[in-house]
Protein backbone atom coordinates (compact mmCIF):
# COMPACT_ATOMS: atom_id res chain seq x y z
CA UNK A 1 0.00 0.00 0.00
CA UNK A 2 1.35 3.40 -0.95
CA UNK A 3 1.70 6.28 1.46
CA UNK A 4 0.81 9.92 0.93
CA UNK A 5 4.48 10.62 0.21
CA UNK A 6 4.49 7.89 -2.44
CA UNK A 7 1.42 9.34 -4.17
CA UNK A 8 2.83 12.88 -4.07
CA UNK A 9 5.86 11.66 -6.03
CA UNK A 10 3.77 10.15 -8.85
CA UNK A 11 3.58 12.08 -12.14
CA UNK A 12 -0.08 13.13 -12.16
CA UNK A 13 -0.98 15.19 -15.21
CA UNK A 14 -1.68 18.84 -14.44
CA UNK A 15 -3.82 21.05 -16.68
CA UNK A 16 -3.45 24.82 -16.45
CA UNK A 17 -6.05 27.09 -18.04
CA UNK A 18 -5.81 30.85 -18.17
CA UNK A 19 -9.07 32.60 -17.29
CA UNK A 20 -9.04 35.40 -19.84
CA UNK A 21 -12.37 36.84 -18.68
CA UNK A 22 -11.64 37.07 -14.94
CA UNK A 23 -7.86 36.83 -14.92
CA UNK A 24 -5.75 34.27 -13.13
CA UNK A 25 -5.32 30.57 -13.76
CA UNK A 26 -7.26 27.41 -13.00
CA UNK A 27 -5.32 24.22 -12.34
CA UNK A 28 -6.73 20.71 -12.27
CA UNK A 29 -5.49 17.14 -12.12
CA UNK A 30 -7.66 15.15 -14.58
CA UNK A 31 -6.75 11.82 -12.98
CA UNK A 32 -7.86 13.07 -9.54
CA UNK A 33 -11.59 13.86 -9.96
CA UNK A 34 -12.57 17.16 -8.37
CA UNK A 35 -9.00 18.18 -7.57
CA UNK A 36 -9.02 21.75 -8.85
CA UNK A 37 -7.74 25.11 -7.67
CA UNK A 38 -6.81 28.54 -8.98
CA UNK A 39 -4.43 31.44 -8.48
CA UNK A 40 -4.03 35.02 -9.60
CA UNK A 41 -0.58 34.33 -11.04
CA UNK A 42 0.87 31.20 -12.59
CA UNK A 43 3.21 30.87 -9.62
CA UNK A 44 0.41 31.09 -7.05
CA UNK A 45 -1.75 28.71 -9.11
CA UNK A 46 1.06 26.11 -9.18
CA UNK A 47 1.66 26.45 -5.44
CA UNK A 48 -2.08 26.11 -4.78
CA UNK A 49 -2.18 23.09 -7.10
CA UNK A 50 0.39 21.22 -5.02
CA UNK A 51 -1.56 22.04 -1.85
CA UNK A 52 -4.83 20.94 -3.48
CA UNK A 53 -3.30 17.67 -4.67
CA UNK A 54 -1.93 16.92 -1.20
CA UNK A 55 -5.27 17.74 0.47
CA UNK A 56 -7.18 15.65 -2.09
CA UNK A 57 -4.90 12.66 -1.59
CA UNK A 58 -5.05 12.97 2.21
CA UNK A 59 -8.85 13.01 2.14
CA UNK A 60 -9.12 9.94 -0.08
CA UNK A 61 -6.56 7.99 1.96
CA UNK A 62 -8.25 9.01 5.23
CA UNK A 63 -11.62 7.77 3.91
CA UNK A 64 -10.05 4.49 2.81
CA UNK A 65 -10.81 5.27 -0.83
CA UNK A 66 -8.83 4.19 -3.84
CA UNK A 67 -6.36 6.67 -5.31
CA UNK A 68 -6.14 6.36 -9.10
CA UNK A 69 -2.77 5.75 -10.68
CA UNK A 70 -1.50 8.38 -13.15
CA UNK A 71 -1.97 7.69 -16.85
CA UNK A 72 1.09 6.24 -18.49
CA UNK A 73 2.47 7.10 -21.90
CA UNK A 74 3.50 3.42 -22.11
CA UNK A 75 -0.04 2.73 -23.35
CA UNK A 76 0.58 4.86 -26.45
CA UNK A 77 2.92 3.97 -29.29
CA UNK A 78 2.89 7.39 -30.95
CA UNK A 79 1.62 5.83 -34.15
CA UNK A 80 -1.79 5.28 -35.69
CA UNK A 81 -3.03 4.53 -39.17
CA UNK A 82 -5.45 6.90 -40.84
CA UNK A 83 -7.25 6.40 -44.13
CA UNK A 84 -8.06 9.65 -45.92
CA UNK A 85 -9.57 10.60 -49.28
CA UNK A 86 -7.09 10.70 -52.15
CA UNK A 87 -7.83 14.39 -52.75
CA UNK A 88 -6.90 15.23 -49.14
CA UNK A 89 -3.75 13.11 -49.45
CA UNK A 90 -2.75 15.10 -52.54
CA UNK A 91 -3.50 18.41 -50.84
CA UNK A 92 -1.45 17.51 -47.76
CA UNK A 93 1.43 16.29 -49.93
CA UNK A 94 1.42 19.54 -51.93
CA UNK A 95 1.29 21.75 -48.83
CA UNK A 96 4.09 19.86 -47.11
CA UNK A 97 6.22 20.07 -50.25
CA UNK A 98 5.70 23.87 -50.40
CA UNK A 99 6.73 24.10 -46.74
CA UNK A 100 9.81 21.96 -47.43
CA UNK A 101 8.95 19.34 -44.81
CA UNK A 102 7.75 15.76 -44.89
CA UNK A 103 4.05 15.09 -45.03
CA UNK A 104 4.35 13.38 -41.65
CA UNK A 105 5.83 16.56 -40.10
CA UNK A 106 3.19 18.70 -41.78
CA UNK A 107 0.33 16.52 -40.50
CA UNK A 108 1.86 16.54 -37.01
CA UNK A 109 1.97 20.34 -37.17
CA UNK A 110 -1.70 20.52 -38.25
CA UNK A 111 -2.83 18.09 -35.56
CA UNK A 112 -0.85 19.94 -32.88
CA UNK A 113 -2.27 23.31 -33.90
CA UNK A 114 -5.83 21.96 -33.89
CA UNK A 115 -5.33 20.25 -30.53
CA UNK A 116 -3.95 23.48 -29.03
CA UNK A 117 -7.00 25.40 -30.29
CA UNK A 118 -9.33 22.74 -28.89
CA UNK A 119 -7.58 22.84 -25.50
CA UNK A 120 -7.83 26.63 -25.41
CA UNK A 121 -11.60 26.49 -26.02
CA UNK A 122 -12.24 23.99 -23.24
PDB file of C-alpha atoms in Angstrom:
ATOM      1  CA  UNK A   1       0.000   0.000   0.000  1.00  0.00           C
ATOM      2  CA  UNK A   2       1.350   3.401  -0.955  1.00  0.00           C
ATOM      3  CA  UNK A   3       1.701   6.282   1.462  1.00  0.00           C
ATOM      4  CA  UNK A   4       0.814   9.920   0.928  1.00  0.00           C
ATOM      5  CA  UNK A   5       4.483  10.625   0.214  1.00  0.00           C
ATOM      6  CA  UNK A   6       4.488   7.892  -2.439  1.00  0.00           C
ATOM      7  CA  UNK A   7       1.420   9.343  -4.165  1.00  0.00           C
ATOM      8  CA  UNK A   8       2.832  12.879  -4.068  1.00  0.00           C
ATOM      9  CA  UNK A   9       5.864  11.658  -6.029  1.00  0.00           C
ATOM     10  CA  UNK A  10       3.771  10.152  -8.847  1.00  0.00           C
ATOM     11  CA  UNK A  11       3.582  12.084 -12.141  1.00  0.00           C
ATOM     12  CA  UNK A  12      -0.078  13.129 -12.161  1.00  0.00           C
ATOM     13  CA  UNK A  13      -0.979  15.194 -15.212  1.00  0.00           C
ATOM     14  CA  UNK A  14      -1.681  18.836 -14.442  1.00  0.00           C
ATOM     15  CA  UNK A  15      -3.823  21.047 -16.677  1.00  0.00           C
ATOM     16  CA  UNK A  16      -3.452  24.825 -16.450  1.00  0.00           C
ATOM     17  CA  UNK A  17      -6.053  27.086 -18.043  1.00  0.00           C
ATOM     18  CA  UNK A  18      -5.808  30.854 -18.170  1.00  0.00           C
ATOM     19  CA  UNK A  19      -9.066  32.604 -17.288  1.00  0.00           C
ATOM     20  CA  UNK A  20      -9.041  35.403 -19.836  1.00  0.00           C
ATOM     21  CA  UNK A  21     -12.369  36.836 -18.679  1.00  0.00           C
ATOM     22  CA  UNK A  22     -11.643  37.066 -14.939  1.00  0.00           C
ATOM     23  CA  UNK A  23      -7.862  36.831 -14.915  1.00  0.00           C
ATOM     24  CA  UNK A  24      -5.753  34.274 -13.132  1.00  0.00           C
ATOM     25  CA  UNK A  25      -5.320  30.567 -13.760  1.00  0.00           C
ATOM     26  CA  UNK A  26      -7.259  27.406 -12.996  1.00  0.00           C
ATOM     27  CA  UNK A  27      -5.317  24.216 -12.339  1.00  0.00           C
ATOM     28  CA  UNK A  28      -6.728  20.708 -12.266  1.00  0.00           C
ATOM     29  CA  UNK A  29      -5.488  17.142 -12.123  1.00  0.00           C
ATOM     30  CA  UNK A  30      -7.660  15.154 -14.577  1.00  0.00           C
ATOM     31  CA  UNK A  31      -6.754  11.817 -12.975  1.00  0.00           C
ATOM     32  CA  UNK A  32      -7.859  13.068  -9.539  1.00  0.00           C
ATOM     33  CA  UNK A  33     -11.589  13.858  -9.959  1.00  0.00           C
ATOM     34  CA  UNK A  34     -12.570  17.157  -8.370  1.00  0.00           C
ATOM     35  CA  UNK A  35      -8.999  18.182  -7.567  1.00  0.00           C
ATOM     36  CA  UNK A  36      -9.020  21.748  -8.849  1.00  0.00           C
ATOM     37  CA  UNK A  37      -7.736  25.110  -7.666  1.00  0.00           C
ATOM     38  CA  UNK A  38      -6.809  28.541  -8.980  1.00  0.00           C
ATOM     39  CA  UNK A  39      -4.433  31.440  -8.480  1.00  0.00           C
ATOM     40  CA  UNK A  40      -4.033  35.021  -9.604  1.00  0.00           C
ATOM     41  CA  UNK A  41      -0.577  34.331 -11.038  1.00  0.00           C
ATOM     42  CA  UNK A  42       0.867  31.203 -12.589  1.00  0.00           C
ATOM     43  CA  UNK A  43       3.214  30.872  -9.615  1.00  0.00           C
ATOM     44  CA  UNK A  44       0.409  31.090  -7.054  1.00  0.00           C
ATOM     45  CA  UNK A  45      -1.752  28.707  -9.114  1.00  0.00           C
ATOM     46  CA  UNK A  46       1.057  26.113  -9.183  1.00  0.00           C
ATOM     47  CA  UNK A  47       1.656  26.445  -5.439  1.00  0.00           C
ATOM     48  CA  UNK A  48      -2.079  26.107  -4.785  1.00  0.00           C
ATOM     49  CA  UNK A  49      -2.180  23.090  -7.096  1.00  0.00           C
ATOM     50  CA  UNK A  50       0.393  21.221  -5.019  1.00  0.00           C
ATOM     51  CA  UNK A  51      -1.559  22.038  -1.852  1.00  0.00           C
ATOM     52  CA  UNK A  52      -4.834  20.944  -3.476  1.00  0.00           C
ATOM     53  CA  UNK A  53      -3.300  17.673  -4.669  1.00  0.00           C
ATOM     54  CA  UNK A  54      -1.935  16.916  -1.202  1.00  0.00           C
ATOM     55  CA  UNK A  55      -5.267  17.736   0.473  1.00  0.00           C
ATOM     56  CA  UNK A  56      -7.182  15.650  -2.086  1.00  0.00           C
ATOM     57  CA  UNK A  57      -4.896  12.657  -1.588  1.00  0.00           C
ATOM     58  CA  UNK A  58      -5.046  12.974   2.212  1.00  0.00           C
ATOM     59  CA  UNK A  59      -8.848  13.012   2.141  1.00  0.00           C
ATOM     60  CA  UNK A  60      -9.116   9.935  -0.081  1.00  0.00           C
ATOM     61  CA  UNK A  61      -6.563   7.993   1.959  1.00  0.00           C
ATOM     62  CA  UNK A  62      -8.254   9.010   5.225  1.00  0.00           C
ATOM     63  CA  UNK A  63     -11.616   7.768   3.915  1.00  0.00           C
ATOM     64  CA  UNK A  64     -10.046   4.491   2.807  1.00  0.00           C
ATOM     65  CA  UNK A  65     -10.806   5.272  -0.835  1.00  0.00           C
ATOM     66  CA  UNK A  66      -8.827   4.194  -3.844  1.00  0.00           C
ATOM     67  CA  UNK A  67      -6.364   6.666  -5.311  1.00  0.00           C
ATOM     68  CA  UNK A  68      -6.144   6.362  -9.102  1.00  0.00           C
ATOM     69  CA  UNK A  69      -2.768   5.749 -10.676  1.00  0.00           C
ATOM     70  CA  UNK A  70      -1.501   8.378 -13.146  1.00  0.00           C
ATOM     71  CA  UNK A  71      -1.970   7.689 -16.847  1.00  0.00           C
ATOM     72  CA  UNK A  72       1.090   6.242 -18.489  1.00  0.00           C
ATOM     73  CA  UNK A  73       2.474   7.096 -21.898  1.00  0.00           C
ATOM     74  CA  UNK A  74       3.501   3.425 -22.110  1.00  0.00           C
ATOM     75  CA  UNK A  75      -0.040   2.727 -23.353  1.00  0.00           C
ATOM     76  CA  UNK A  76       0.578   4.857 -26.450  1.00  0.00           C
ATOM     77  CA  UNK A  77       2.922   3.966 -29.295  1.00  0.00           C
ATOM     78  CA  UNK A  78       2.893   7.391 -30.946  1.00  0.00           C
ATOM     79  CA  UNK A  79       1.622   5.825 -34.153  1.00  0.00           C
ATOM     80  CA  UNK A  80      -1.787   5.283 -35.685  1.00  0.00           C
ATOM     81  CA  UNK A  81      -3.034   4.532 -39.165  1.00  0.00           C
ATOM     82  CA  UNK A  82      -5.453   6.897 -40.837  1.00  0.00           C
ATOM     83  CA  UNK A  83      -7.247   6.404 -44.131  1.00  0.00           C
ATOM     84  CA  UNK A  84      -8.059   9.653 -45.918  1.00  0.00           C
ATOM     85  CA  UNK A  85      -9.566  10.597 -49.285  1.00  0.00           C
ATOM     86  CA  UNK A  86      -7.085  10.704 -52.153  1.00  0.00           C
ATOM     87  CA  UNK A  87      -7.830  14.387 -52.746  1.00  0.00           C
ATOM     88  CA  UNK A  88      -6.896  15.234 -49.137  1.00  0.00           C
ATOM     89  CA  UNK A  89      -3.749  13.113 -49.446  1.00  0.00           C
ATOM     90  CA  UNK A  90      -2.750  15.098 -52.541  1.00  0.00           C
ATOM     91  CA  UNK A  91      -3.501  18.414 -50.842  1.00  0.00           C
ATOM     92  CA  UNK A  92      -1.451  17.510 -47.755  1.00  0.00           C
ATOM     93  CA  UNK A  93       1.431  16.289 -49.926  1.00  0.00           C
ATOM     94  CA  UNK A  94       1.418  19.537 -51.933  1.00  0.00           C
ATOM     95  CA  UNK A  95       1.289  21.750 -48.827  1.00  0.00           C
ATOM     96  CA  UNK A  96       4.092  19.861 -47.115  1.00  0.00           C
ATOM     97  CA  UNK A  97       6.217  20.070 -50.251  1.00  0.00           C
ATOM     98  CA  UNK A  98       5.699  23.867 -50.396  1.00  0.00           C
ATOM     99  CA  UNK A  99       6.733  24.095 -46.740  1.00  0.00           C
ATOM    100  CA  UNK A 100       9.809  21.960 -47.425  1.00  0.00           C
ATOM    101  CA  UNK A 101       8.952  19.342 -44.814  1.00  0.00           C
ATOM    102  CA  UNK A 102       7.754  15.763 -44.888  1.00  0.00           C
ATOM    103  CA  UNK A 103       4.049  15.092 -45.031  1.00  0.00           C
ATOM    104  CA  UNK A 104       4.350  13.381 -41.645  1.00  0.00           C
ATOM    105  CA  UNK A 105       5.831  16.560 -40.103  1.00  0.00           C
ATOM    106  CA  UNK A 106       3.189  18.703 -41.779  1.00  0.00           C
ATOM    107  CA  UNK A 107       0.326  16.516 -40.504  1.00  0.00           C
ATOM    108  CA  UNK A 108       1.855  16.538 -37.012  1.00  0.00           C
ATOM    109  CA  UNK A 109       1.970  20.341 -37.174  1.00  0.00           C
ATOM    110  CA  UNK A 110      -1.701  20.522 -38.246  1.00  0.00           C
ATOM    111  CA  UNK A 111      -2.831  18.092 -35.562  1.00  0.00           C
ATOM    112  CA  UNK A 112      -0.846  19.937 -32.880  1.00  0.00           C
ATOM    113  CA  UNK A 113      -2.273  23.311 -33.897  1.00  0.00           C
ATOM    114  CA  UNK A 114      -5.833  21.957 -33.892  1.00  0.00           C
ATOM    115  CA  UNK A 115      -5.326  20.252 -30.528  1.00  0.00           C
ATOM    116  CA  UNK A 116      -3.953  23.480 -29.033  1.00  0.00           C
ATOM    117  CA  UNK A 117      -7.001  25.401 -30.292  1.00  0.00           C
ATOM    118  CA  UNK A 118      -9.326  22.736 -28.890  1.00  0.00           C
ATOM    119  CA  UNK A 119      -7.582  22.840 -25.497  1.00  0.00           C
ATOM    120  CA  UNK A 120      -7.834  26.625 -25.414  1.00  0.00           C
ATOM    121  CA  UNK A 121     -11.603  26.493 -26.022  1.00  0.00           C
ATOM    122  CA  UNK A 122     -12.238  23.988 -23.243  1.00  0.00           C
TER     123      UNK A 122
END
